Short mmCIF file of C-alpha atoms in Angstrom, two decimals:
data_model
loop_
_atom_site.label_atom_id
_atom_site.label_comp_id
_atom_site.label_asym_id
_atom_site.label_seq_id
_atom_site.Cartn_x
_atom_site.Cartn_y
_atom_site.Cartn_z
CA UNK A 531 63.96 -0.23 -4.92
CA UNK A 532 65.23 3.08 -3.64
CA UNK A 533 68.86 3.51 -4.39
CA UNK A 534 69.64 6.91 -2.93
CA UNK A 535 73.43 7.03 -2.94
CA UNK A 536 74.66 8.88 -6.00
CA UNK A 537 77.40 7.27 -8.04
CA UNK A 538 79.21 10.57 -8.52
CA UNK A 539 79.05 13.71 -6.43
CA UNK A 540 77.48 15.65 -9.28
CA UNK A 541 73.79 15.69 -10.19
CA UNK A 542 74.57 16.93 -13.67
CA UNK A 543 75.74 14.70 -16.47
CA UNK A 544 74.33 11.96 -18.65
CA UNK A 545 71.78 9.37 -17.56
CA UNK A 546 70.56 6.35 -19.48
CA UNK A 547 66.92 5.54 -18.91
CA UNK A 548 65.40 2.27 -20.00
CA UNK A 549 61.89 2.22 -21.42
CA UNK A 550 59.15 2.85 -18.88
CA UNK A 551 61.62 3.53 -16.09
CA UNK A 552 60.67 6.40 -13.73
CA UNK A 553 63.78 8.13 -12.47
CA UNK A 554 63.48 10.62 -9.63
CA UNK A 555 65.90 13.36 -8.57
CA UNK A 556 65.75 15.38 -5.36
CA UNK A 557 67.95 18.42 -5.74
CA UNK A 558 67.48 21.09 -3.12
CA UNK A 559 63.75 21.80 -2.93
CA UNK A 560 63.11 20.39 -6.41
CA UNK A 561 61.65 16.94 -7.02
CA UNK A 562 61.99 15.80 -10.64
CA UNK A 563 60.69 12.60 -12.23
CA UNK A 564 61.50 11.69 -15.83
CA UNK A 565 60.18 8.75 -17.87
CA UNK A 566 61.19 7.66 -21.32
CA UNK A 567 58.68 5.79 -23.47
CA UNK A 568 58.89 4.76 -27.08
CA UNK A 569 58.87 8.08 -28.96
CA UNK A 570 57.99 10.12 -25.87
CA UNK A 571 59.64 11.79 -22.92
CA UNK A 572 57.60 12.69 -19.86
CA UNK A 573 58.83 15.24 -17.33
CA UNK A 574 57.19 16.04 -14.01
CA UNK A 575 58.47 18.34 -11.28
CA UNK A 576 57.46 20.26 -8.19
CA UNK A 577 59.15 22.35 -5.57
CA UNK A 578 58.68 21.80 -1.89
CA UNK A 579 57.64 24.78 0.19
CA UNK A 580 60.02 23.99 3.01
CA UNK A 581 63.45 24.72 1.56
CA UNK A 582 65.27 23.31 4.56
CA UNK A 583 64.75 19.86 3.07
CA UNK A 584 67.60 18.48 0.89
CA UNK A 585 69.90 21.37 1.78
CA UNK A 586 73.34 20.40 0.61
CA UNK A 587 72.80 16.85 -0.49
CA UNK A 588 70.99 15.53 -3.47
CA UNK A 589 69.72 12.08 -4.41
CA UNK A 590 68.53 10.13 -7.39
CA UNK A 591 66.53 6.92 -7.42
CA UNK A 592 64.20 4.75 -9.43
CA UNK A 593 60.63 5.12 -8.35
CA UNK A 594 57.13 3.79 -8.97
CA UNK A 595 55.75 7.31 -8.78
CA UNK A 596 54.85 8.51 -12.30
CA UNK A 597 55.84 11.98 -13.57
CA UNK A 598 52.19 13.05 -13.90
CA UNK A 599 51.73 12.78 -10.14
CA UNK A 600 53.79 15.95 -9.65
CA UNK A 601 52.45 19.50 -9.93
CA UNK A 602 54.03 20.44 -13.26
CA UNK A 603 53.86 17.87 -16.01
CA UNK A 604 54.85 17.95 -19.69
CA UNK A 605 55.13 15.46 -22.52
CA UNK A 606 57.54 15.65 -25.47
CA UNK A 607 56.98 13.56 -28.59
CA UNK A 608 59.89 12.47 -30.78
CA UNK A 609 60.28 10.34 -33.85
CA UNK A 610 62.49 8.01 -31.88
CA UNK A 611 64.03 8.08 -28.43
CA UNK A 612 67.28 6.56 -27.23
CA UNK A 613 66.86 6.95 -23.48
CA UNK A 614 69.86 9.25 -23.16
CA UNK A 615 69.13 12.20 -20.85
CA UNK A 616 71.63 15.00 -20.22
CA UNK A 617 71.16 17.31 -17.26
CA UNK A 618 73.17 20.53 -17.33
CA UNK A 619 73.15 23.28 -14.72
CA UNK A 620 72.57 26.83 -15.96
CA UNK A 621 72.86 30.22 -14.33
CA UNK A 622 69.86 32.56 -14.07
CA UNK A 623 68.45 34.14 -17.24
CA UNK A 624 68.14 37.54 -15.51
CA UNK A 625 70.47 39.54 -13.26
CA UNK A 626 70.42 38.54 -9.59
CA UNK A 627 70.09 41.20 -6.88
CA UNK A 628 71.69 40.37 -3.57
CA UNK A 629 72.01 42.22 -0.26
CA UNK A 630 74.63 42.06 2.48
CA UNK A 631 73.44 41.07 5.93
CA UNK A 632 73.71 44.74 6.85
CA UNK A 633 74.79 47.55 4.52
CA UNK A 634 78.46 48.50 4.57
CA UNK A 635 80.37 51.51 3.25
CA UNK A 636 83.40 51.56 0.99
CA UNK A 637 85.53 54.68 1.39
CA UNK A 638 87.07 56.19 -1.74
CA UNK A 639 90.01 54.09 -2.88
CA UNK A 640 88.99 50.97 -0.93
CA UNK A 641 88.20 47.50 -2.17
CA UNK A 642 86.02 44.68 -0.85
CA UNK A 643 85.64 41.02 -1.83
CA UNK A 644 82.25 39.43 -1.25
CA UNK A 645 80.78 36.05 -2.13
CA UNK A 646 77.39 35.81 -3.78
CA UNK A 647 75.26 32.70 -4.06
CA UNK A 648 72.88 32.64 -7.02
CA UNK A 649 70.15 30.16 -8.03
CA UNK A 650 70.65 27.45 -10.65
CA UNK A 651 68.39 26.17 -13.39
CA UNK A 652 68.32 22.58 -14.65
CA UNK A 653 68.54 22.21 -18.39
CA UNK A 654 67.17 18.89 -19.68
CA UNK A 655 68.22 17.66 -23.11
CA UNK A 656 67.81 14.28 -24.78
CA UNK A 657 69.51 12.17 -27.40
CA UNK A 658 72.97 12.30 -28.91
CA UNK A 659 72.22 15.63 -30.56
CA UNK A 660 71.24 17.16 -27.20
CA UNK A 661 67.78 18.36 -28.10
CA UNK A 662 66.66 20.66 -25.32
CA UNK A 663 63.42 19.79 -23.57
CA UNK A 664 63.07 22.43 -20.90
CA UNK A 665 64.79 24.54 -18.28
CA UNK A 666 63.55 24.07 -14.74
CA UNK A 667 64.55 26.37 -11.90
CA UNK A 668 65.59 24.45 -8.81
CA UNK A 669 64.16 27.31 -6.81
CA UNK A 670 61.66 29.90 -8.06
CA UNK A 671 63.31 33.11 -6.89
CA UNK A 672 61.20 36.18 -6.29
CA UNK A 673 61.01 38.83 -9.00
CA UNK A 674 62.43 42.20 -8.15
CA UNK A 675 63.02 45.54 -9.83
CA UNK A 676 66.46 47.10 -10.01
CA UNK A 677 66.59 50.67 -11.23
CA UNK A 678 66.54 54.31 -10.16
CA UNK A 679 62.74 54.60 -10.50
CA UNK A 680 59.68 52.48 -11.34
CA UNK A 681 59.94 53.89 -14.85
CA UNK A 682 63.43 52.73 -15.78
CA UNK A 683 65.45 49.74 -14.72
CA UNK A 684 65.28 46.02 -15.27
CA UNK A 685 63.44 43.05 -13.88
CA UNK A 686 65.78 40.79 -11.89
CA UNK A 687 65.67 37.90 -9.47
CA UNK A 688 66.11 38.50 -5.76
CA UNK A 689 68.64 36.17 -4.21
CA UNK A 690 67.26 34.32 -1.24
CA UNK A 691 70.60 34.41 0.55
CA UNK A 692 72.69 37.33 1.69
CA UNK A 693 76.09 37.96 0.19
CA UNK A 694 78.96 37.37 2.61
CA UNK A 695 82.37 38.88 3.17
CA UNK A 696 83.90 35.53 3.98
CA UNK A 697 83.53 32.27 2.09
CA UNK A 698 83.21 30.32 5.35
CA UNK A 699 79.99 32.13 6.20
CA UNK A 700 78.37 31.10 2.93
CA UNK A 701 76.65 27.72 3.22
CA UNK A 702 77.81 25.53 0.33
CA UNK A 703 74.90 24.08 -1.58
CA UNK A 704 75.08 21.95 -4.65
CA UNK A 705 72.13 23.73 -6.23
CA UNK A 706 73.55 27.25 -6.01
CA UNK A 707 76.57 28.81 -7.72
CA UNK A 708 79.09 30.95 -5.87
CA UNK A 709 80.56 34.10 -7.37
CA UNK A 710 83.55 35.91 -5.82
CA UNK A 711 82.90 39.59 -6.44
CA UNK A 712 85.46 42.35 -6.01
CA UNK A 713 84.13 45.89 -5.59
CA UNK A 714 86.59 48.71 -6.17
CA UNK A 715 85.57 52.25 -5.30
CA UNK A 716 87.73 54.53 -7.42
CA UNK A 717 85.36 57.47 -7.22
CA UNK A 718 85.75 60.40 -4.82
CA UNK A 719 82.71 59.66 -2.69
CA UNK A 720 81.96 56.86 -0.25
CA UNK A 721 79.90 54.01 -1.62
CA UNK A 722 77.19 52.63 0.64
CA UNK A 723 76.59 49.05 -0.48
CA UNK A 724 72.99 48.08 0.24
CA UNK A 725 72.27 45.92 -2.75
CA UNK A 726 74.34 44.55 -5.61
CA UNK A 727 73.22 43.60 -9.09
CA UNK A 728 75.07 40.54 -10.40
CA UNK A 729 74.73 40.11 -14.19
CA UNK A 730 74.32 36.31 -14.13
CA UNK A 731 73.53 35.89 -17.87
CA UNK A 732 77.03 37.15 -18.70
CA UNK A 733 78.87 34.58 -16.58
CA UNK A 734 80.13 31.11 -17.53
CA UNK A 735 79.65 28.21 -15.13
CA UNK A 736 82.32 25.97 -13.63
CA UNK A 737 82.29 23.11 -11.18
CA UNK A 738 85.00 22.22 -8.72
CA UNK A 739 85.96 18.64 -7.95
CA UNK A 740 83.86 18.57 -4.76
CA UNK A 741 80.63 19.18 -6.68
CA UNK A 742 80.28 22.91 -5.95
CA UNK A 743 79.25 25.22 -8.77
CA UNK A 744 81.28 28.36 -9.36
CA UNK A 745 81.48 31.35 -11.68
CA UNK A 746 84.69 33.25 -12.44
CA UNK A 747 85.67 36.23 -10.32
CA UNK A 748 83.78 39.41 -11.23
CA UNK A 749 85.27 42.86 -10.69
CA UNK A 750 83.05 45.92 -10.41
CA UNK A 751 84.97 49.18 -10.57
CA UNK A 752 83.11 52.31 -9.59
CA UNK A 753 84.98 55.04 -11.43
CA UNK A 754 82.61 57.96 -10.99
CA UNK A 755 80.03 58.90 -8.37
CA UNK A 756 76.74 57.15 -8.85
CA UNK A 757 75.54 53.60 -9.26
CA UNK A 758 77.32 52.66 -12.46
CA UNK A 759 80.39 50.43 -12.50
CA UNK A 760 82.72 48.91 -15.07
CA UNK A 761 82.28 45.16 -15.17
CA UNK A 762 85.18 42.81 -15.82
CA UNK A 763 84.63 39.06 -15.86
CA UNK A 764 87.63 36.73 -15.54
CA UNK A 765 87.92 33.96 -18.10
CA UNK A 766 89.47 31.40 -15.77
CA UNK A 767 87.67 29.78 -12.83
CA UNK A 768 88.26 31.35 -9.40
CA UNK A 769 91.16 30.14 -7.26
CA UNK A 770 88.77 28.99 -4.53
CA UNK A 771 87.46 26.34 -6.94
CA UNK A 772 89.88 23.42 -6.95
CA UNK A 773 90.13 21.23 -10.03
CA UNK A 774 87.51 23.21 -11.88
CA UNK A 775 85.94 22.21 -15.19
CA UNK A 776 83.75 24.43 -17.36
CA UNK A 777 80.15 23.32 -17.65
CA UNK A 778 78.54 26.10 -19.60
CA UNK A 779 79.15 29.24 -21.61
CA UNK A 780 77.47 32.52 -20.66
CA UNK A 781 73.93 33.05 -21.93
CA UNK A 782 74.86 36.49 -23.25
CA UNK A 783 78.32 37.06 -24.60
CA UNK A 784 80.05 40.34 -23.88
CA UNK A 785 83.31 41.64 -25.18
CA UNK A 786 85.72 43.61 -23.06
CA UNK A 787 84.55 45.93 -20.33
CA UNK A 788 80.86 46.75 -19.97
CA UNK A 789 79.32 49.55 -17.93
CA UNK A 790 76.37 48.39 -15.84
CA UNK A 791 74.16 49.74 -13.10
CA UNK A 792 75.49 47.68 -10.22
CA UNK A 793 74.70 49.30 -6.87
CA UNK A 794 71.85 50.52 -4.79
CA UNK A 795 69.47 52.18 -7.24
CA UNK A 796 67.54 53.41 -4.26
CA UNK A 797 64.09 54.84 -4.69
CA UNK A 798 61.12 55.12 -2.42
CA UNK B 373 14.35 91.21 -92.36
CA UNK B 374 17.47 92.05 -94.29
CA UNK B 375 18.82 94.04 -91.36
CA UNK B 376 18.41 91.06 -89.06
CA UNK B 377 20.18 88.80 -91.62
CA UNK B 378 23.01 91.33 -91.95
CA UNK B 379 23.34 91.45 -88.21
CA UNK B 380 23.50 87.69 -87.96
CA UNK B 381 26.15 87.50 -90.73
CA UNK B 382 28.14 90.25 -89.05
CA UNK B 383 27.96 88.41 -85.78
CA UNK B 384 29.04 85.09 -87.25
CA UNK B 385 32.01 86.59 -89.00
CA UNK B 386 32.99 88.66 -85.96
CA UNK B 387 35.33 88.11 -83.04
CA UNK B 388 32.58 87.10 -80.73
CA UNK B 389 31.78 84.01 -82.79
CA UNK B 390 35.31 82.71 -82.62
CA UNK B 391 35.38 83.09 -78.89
CA UNK B 392 32.12 81.15 -78.55
CA UNK B 393 33.53 78.40 -80.77
CA UNK B 394 36.75 78.33 -78.78
CA UNK B 395 34.81 78.16 -75.53
CA UNK B 396 32.68 75.26 -76.76
CA UNK B 397 35.77 73.39 -77.95
CA UNK B 398 37.40 73.94 -74.55
CA UNK B 399 34.35 72.55 -72.77
CA UNK B 400 34.30 69.42 -74.93
CA UNK B 401 38.05 68.93 -74.50
CA UNK B 402 37.59 69.39 -70.81
CA UNK B 403 34.95 66.71 -70.50
CA UNK B 404 36.92 64.27 -72.64
CA UNK B 405 40.19 64.87 -70.79
CA UNK B 406 38.51 64.58 -67.40
CA UNK B 407 37.00 61.24 -68.36
CA UNK B 408 40.36 60.01 -69.66
CA UNK B 409 42.34 61.11 -66.61
CA UNK B 410 39.87 59.75 -64.06
CA UNK B 411 39.67 56.34 -65.72
CA UNK B 412 43.48 56.11 -66.00
CA UNK B 413 43.83 57.04 -62.28
CA UNK B 414 41.24 54.37 -61.53
CA UNK B 415 43.27 51.73 -63.39
CA UNK B 416 46.48 52.80 -61.65
CA UNK B 417 45.18 52.78 -58.10
CA UNK B 418 42.51 50.09 -58.18
CA UNK B 419 44.63 47.62 -56.20
CA UNK B 420 46.29 50.12 -53.86
CA UNK B 421 43.38 51.77 -52.07
CA UNK B 422 39.94 50.58 -51.01
CA UNK B 423 36.82 51.26 -53.08
CA UNK B 424 35.67 54.14 -50.89
CA UNK B 425 38.83 56.14 -51.40
CA UNK B 426 38.93 55.04 -55.06
CA UNK B 427 35.56 56.59 -55.75
CA UNK B 428 36.52 59.84 -54.05
CA UNK B 429 39.73 60.17 -56.07
CA UNK B 430 38.00 59.32 -59.33
CA UNK B 431 35.13 61.76 -58.87
CA UNK B 432 37.43 64.40 -57.46
CA UNK B 433 39.82 64.37 -60.39
CA UNK B 434 36.94 64.33 -62.90
CA UNK B 435 35.22 67.35 -61.45
CA UNK B 436 38.46 69.22 -60.90
CA UNK B 437 39.42 69.02 -64.56
CA UNK B 438 35.89 69.84 -65.75
CA UNK B 439 35.76 72.89 -63.52
CA UNK B 440 39.18 74.09 -64.71
CA UNK B 441 38.14 73.92 -68.34
CA UNK B 442 34.78 75.52 -67.65
CA UNK B 443 36.49 78.42 -65.95
CA UNK B 444 38.84 78.93 -68.88
CA UNK B 445 35.89 78.67 -71.31
CA UNK B 446 34.02 81.33 -69.37
CA UNK B 447 37.14 83.46 -69.43
CA UNK B 448 37.20 83.11 -73.21
CA UNK B 449 33.63 84.27 -73.44
CA UNK B 450 34.61 87.37 -71.59
CA UNK B 451 32.91 86.88 -68.25
CA UNK B 452 34.38 88.68 -65.29
CA UNK B 453 35.81 85.94 -63.09
CA UNK B 454 36.19 88.22 -60.09
CA UNK B 455 32.52 87.92 -59.30
CA UNK B 456 32.70 84.16 -59.54
CA UNK B 457 35.72 84.04 -57.26
CA UNK B 458 33.92 86.17 -54.73
CA UNK B 459 31.02 83.76 -54.71
CA UNK B 460 33.45 80.85 -54.37
CA UNK B 461 35.06 82.56 -51.39
CA UNK B 462 31.79 82.89 -49.55
CA UNK B 463 31.03 79.26 -50.37
CA UNK B 464 34.38 78.19 -48.84
CA UNK B 465 33.68 80.06 -45.62
CA UNK B 466 30.33 78.32 -45.32
CA UNK B 467 32.01 74.94 -45.85
CA UNK B 468 34.63 75.89 -43.27
CA UNK B 469 32.03 76.52 -40.60
CA UNK B 470 30.31 73.24 -41.38
CA UNK B 471 33.50 71.19 -41.24
CA UNK B 472 34.76 72.78 -38.01
CA UNK B 473 34.79 69.54 -36.03
CA UNK B 474 36.46 67.59 -38.82
CA UNK B 475 39.17 70.22 -39.12
CA UNK B 476 39.58 70.19 -35.36
CA UNK B 477 39.91 66.41 -35.38
CA UNK B 478 42.47 66.61 -38.14
CA UNK B 479 44.63 69.13 -36.30
CA UNK B 480 44.26 67.17 -33.04
CA UNK B 481 45.37 64.06 -34.88
CA UNK B 482 48.51 65.77 -36.10
CA UNK B 483 49.33 66.96 -32.58
CA UNK B 484 48.72 63.48 -31.18
CA UNK B 485 51.04 61.95 -33.74
CA UNK B 486 53.71 64.45 -32.78
CA UNK B 487 53.29 64.00 -29.03
CA UNK B 488 53.05 60.20 -29.06
CA UNK B 489 51.41 59.54 -25.68
CA UNK B 490 50.64 56.06 -27.03
CA UNK B 491 51.30 53.96 -30.13
CA UNK B 492 49.62 51.09 -31.94
CA UNK B 493 49.54 48.09 -29.58
CA UNK B 494 49.32 50.07 -26.33
CA UNK B 495 46.34 49.67 -24.05
CA UNK B 496 44.65 52.95 -23.20
CA UNK B 497 41.72 54.04 -21.07
CA UNK B 498 39.57 56.98 -22.25
CA UNK B 499 36.76 57.74 -19.84
CA UNK B 500 35.21 54.36 -19.17
CA UNK B 501 36.47 52.66 -22.31
CA UNK B 502 39.60 50.51 -22.03
CA UNK B 503 41.08 48.87 -25.07
CA UNK B 504 44.01 48.07 -27.29
CA UNK B 505 44.95 50.69 -29.90
CA UNK B 506 44.47 49.25 -33.39
CA UNK B 507 45.30 52.34 -35.43
CA UNK B 508 45.94 56.04 -35.02
CA UNK B 509 44.26 57.67 -38.03
CA UNK B 510 43.92 61.28 -39.17
CA UNK B 511 40.55 61.94 -37.60
CA UNK B 512 40.20 59.25 -34.95
CA UNK B 513 41.78 56.45 -32.98
CA UNK B 514 40.41 52.94 -33.27
CA UNK B 515 40.32 50.69 -30.18
CA UNK B 516 39.49 47.06 -29.55
CA UNK B 517 37.98 46.58 -26.11
CA UNK B 518 38.70 43.46 -24.08
CA UNK B 519 35.28 42.03 -24.89
CA UNK B 520 36.17 42.36 -28.56
CA UNK B 521 34.18 45.42 -29.50
CA UNK B 522 35.38 48.06 -31.98
CA UNK B 523 35.41 51.63 -30.66
CA UNK B 524 36.14 54.78 -32.66
CA UNK B 525 37.30 57.74 -30.61
CA UNK B 526 37.59 61.15 -32.34
CA UNK B 527 41.00 62.77 -31.90
CA UNK B 528 39.43 65.94 -30.59
CA UNK B 529 38.14 64.20 -27.47
CA UNK B 530 41.55 62.60 -26.90
CA UNK B 531 43.28 65.99 -26.97
CA UNK B 532 40.66 67.55 -24.71
CA UNK B 533 40.33 64.85 -22.06
CA UNK B 534 42.48 62.59 -19.90
CA UNK B 535 43.97 59.50 -21.56
CA UNK B 536 45.60 56.78 -19.44
CA UNK B 537 48.16 54.56 -21.13
CA UNK B 538 48.24 51.34 -19.12
CA UNK B 539 51.21 49.84 -20.96
CA UNK B 540 53.65 52.71 -20.68
CA UNK B 541 55.75 51.59 -17.70
CA UNK B 542 57.14 48.11 -17.07
CA UNK B 543 55.91 47.57 -13.50
CA UNK B 544 52.56 48.25 -11.87
CA UNK B 545 51.26 48.53 -8.31
CA UNK B 546 48.27 46.66 -6.89
CA UNK B 547 46.49 48.29 -3.95
CA UNK B 548 44.98 45.62 -1.73
CA UNK B 549 42.37 47.04 0.62
CA UNK B 550 41.68 44.83 3.59
CA UNK B 551 39.79 45.43 6.79
CA UNK B 552 40.52 43.54 9.98
CA UNK B 553 38.51 43.31 13.18
CA UNK B 554 39.17 45.83 15.90
CA UNK B 555 40.37 43.15 18.25
CA UNK B 556 43.35 42.23 16.03
CA UNK B 557 46.98 43.21 16.64
CA UNK B 558 48.16 45.57 13.87
CA UNK B 559 51.78 44.58 14.29
CA UNK B 560 50.94 40.93 13.72
CA UNK B 561 48.81 41.83 10.69
CA UNK B 562 51.73 43.67 9.16
CA UNK B 563 54.03 40.69 9.69
CA UNK B 564 51.52 38.31 8.15
CA UNK B 565 51.08 40.55 5.11
CA UNK B 566 54.85 40.89 4.65
CA UNK B 567 55.21 37.13 4.88
CA UNK B 568 52.54 36.58 2.21
CA UNK B 569 54.21 39.09 -0.12
CA UNK B 570 57.60 37.51 0.49
CA UNK B 571 56.39 34.01 -0.39
CA UNK B 572 54.72 35.06 -3.62
CA UNK B 573 57.34 34.95 -6.40
CA UNK B 574 55.38 37.28 -8.69
CA UNK B 575 55.36 40.03 -6.08
CA UNK B 576 58.45 42.18 -6.61
CA UNK B 577 60.77 42.31 -3.65
CA UNK B 578 61.63 45.82 -4.61
CA UNK B 579 59.94 48.33 -4.65
CA UNK B 580 59.04 47.05 -1.18
CA UNK B 581 55.35 46.46 -0.49
CA UNK B 582 53.76 49.52 1.02
CA UNK B 583 51.72 49.32 4.21
CA UNK B 584 49.31 52.19 4.88
CA UNK B 585 46.86 52.38 7.75
CA UNK B 586 43.86 54.08 6.25
CA UNK B 587 41.91 54.70 9.40
CA UNK B 588 39.48 53.46 11.97
CA UNK B 589 36.59 52.31 9.81
CA UNK B 590 32.97 51.79 10.72
CA UNK B 591 33.26 48.09 11.28
CA UNK B 592 36.96 47.37 10.85
CA UNK B 593 40.50 48.71 10.85
CA UNK B 594 41.13 49.67 7.24
CA UNK B 595 44.51 48.80 5.84
CA UNK B 596 45.98 49.35 2.39
CA UNK B 597 48.76 46.98 1.36
CA UNK B 598 50.30 47.87 -2.00
CA UNK B 599 52.41 45.34 -3.87
CA UNK B 600 54.28 45.74 -7.14
CA UNK B 601 54.31 43.33 -10.07
CA UNK B 602 55.63 43.14 -13.61
CA UNK B 603 52.92 44.65 -15.80
CA UNK B 604 52.26 41.34 -17.59
CA UNK B 605 51.81 39.54 -14.26
CA UNK B 606 49.38 42.12 -12.89
CA UNK B 607 46.25 39.98 -13.10
CA UNK B 608 47.98 36.82 -11.90
CA UNK B 609 49.40 38.55 -8.86
CA UNK B 610 46.14 40.32 -8.10
CA UNK B 611 44.25 37.05 -7.99
CA UNK B 612 46.90 35.11 -6.11
CA UNK B 613 47.65 37.76 -3.47
CA UNK B 614 44.01 38.13 -2.39
CA UNK B 615 43.67 34.38 -2.08
CA UNK B 616 46.92 34.04 -0.16
CA UNK B 617 46.04 36.86 2.24
CA UNK B 618 42.68 35.25 2.94
CA UNK B 619 44.29 31.86 3.56
CA UNK B 620 46.98 33.35 5.80
CA UNK B 621 44.35 35.20 7.85
CA UNK B 622 42.18 32.12 8.11
CA UNK B 623 45.05 29.91 9.28
CA UNK B 624 45.95 32.41 12.00
CA UNK B 625 42.40 33.13 13.04
CA UNK B 626 42.49 36.79 11.97
CA UNK B 627 39.00 38.05 11.37
CA UNK B 628 37.87 40.07 8.37
CA UNK B 629 34.64 41.40 9.80
CA UNK B 630 31.23 41.87 8.27
CA UNK B 631 29.69 45.34 8.75
CA UNK B 632 28.78 45.75 12.41
CA UNK B 633 25.94 47.61 14.04
CA UNK B 634 25.75 48.05 17.79
CA UNK B 635 22.28 48.52 19.28
CA UNK B 636 21.75 50.33 22.56
CA UNK B 637 18.54 50.64 24.52
CA UNK B 638 18.12 54.24 25.54
CA UNK B 639 20.90 55.91 27.52
CA UNK B 640 21.71 52.94 29.73
CA UNK B 641 22.61 49.61 28.14
CA UNK B 642 20.32 47.39 30.11
CA UNK B 643 20.02 43.86 28.71
CA UNK B 644 17.30 43.19 26.17
CA UNK B 645 14.43 41.11 27.55
CA UNK B 646 14.38 37.73 25.79
CA UNK B 647 11.58 35.18 25.96
CA UNK B 648 12.29 31.60 25.00
CA UNK B 649 9.51 30.00 22.98
CA UNK B 650 9.17 26.23 22.92
CA UNK B 651 8.66 24.78 19.38
CA UNK B 652 6.03 22.20 20.50
CA UNK B 653 3.62 24.75 21.93
CA UNK B 654 3.07 26.51 18.57
CA UNK B 655 -0.60 26.69 17.53
CA UNK B 656 -1.39 24.55 14.53
CA UNK B 657 -4.59 26.18 13.37
#
């Protein structure tokens, strides 16, 4: 009964569930089981502790295991249900803080391109009118604070992977999105890059034809001394993503150039 | 007899009589006007303020108008108002002394409103009372404690003493105090604690958890491990981190010791003499 080979290389898209069918997805560390009954949708999910499991592959199958057997379980009642389930990937709802393997310095006038991997959320919606049920994080990233002091700043997610200077070093995973980030230091002083704040809610989401999720290229220009930088987000998908299609719009829309606190924010 | 009658007639037709009549008319007008004004104020404000304040305003306006007309009536009759004002002055000073604390509370309230150390909705701690601020009034601040009790704190005591606003900053630190047995390896303990903090998603990655060695305690090595959390997650993290530390220690066999006492016999630690008693040989009578 276990059909584990996916029909497409993407875990997102539309699925048709027949009544009383339990469908299970294993995406990264997340196990998700959905059942459609007459007038009711049942969703169960849990994350495995060991994140080495289901690294770059994903699978979907029919199962006898009911959704309520998993740790988190919810029921949604509708007037009528059609069995149509749409799964969409979403970027994080907060900024993501990422660190290089070891801090590096950017001299005045220099530029660096790094690749950041950020976590993805699953958005479940049902029916032709795409009524949203819930958003489930494939991983639960750790909370972190990004700001100059414990008094001011913002609550962000801490990325579980380091950012890399070369795309080859970044392990490609279907449940994480890759962002090419260009840092330009146009100030007079050297910038020591220890941590970078990526404003994920402002980015749209694309997928390349090999099933990898991407965001457009982001440029952070440090014009003056300090931690602030001008943020410019490309509208087109990055060149590294071949045959890209847009999956989602940004959660927060921004117009033009925005000034954000992007670097370090060191405090003891 | 005639002289008395003449005097009375003279008096009635004199100036003095008119002033008495005028004064009496003023008093009657005063009472009537006061009644009219107070009842019209009552009708106007009956829905806008509560009954307590309503009564104060009604009585206040009534007596104010009556007193004004009485004063002008007395003035008509020719009394020297200076003496009356002097008496009123002394009266005011006496009232002032009596209402010292109320005046102090009022002024403190105004300063508090200007300073804004907390607003309605914040959670504050005054002395031993912790609660949510319901209102900041002229004379006092009203709190609701977590066990749903209503507490009134005079503004004066808030200005004079220390007030802690728990909801001012967005993140908060939890100080976990743990003691480990003397035989344990401190380096390993630190690694275990860091691992526990890392795994817990509510524990903020930055500011980094703080490890402080507090000292060589009586029965254990005392360690303080401070972790940060979003203010709203404070209680959740506090409960989960203690449980996770305990589980991590248990799974690695790290001992959290009970208080120890070492007993020595005299100056040389010779073994204690022990006699084994067989259960069957116990006397039954």
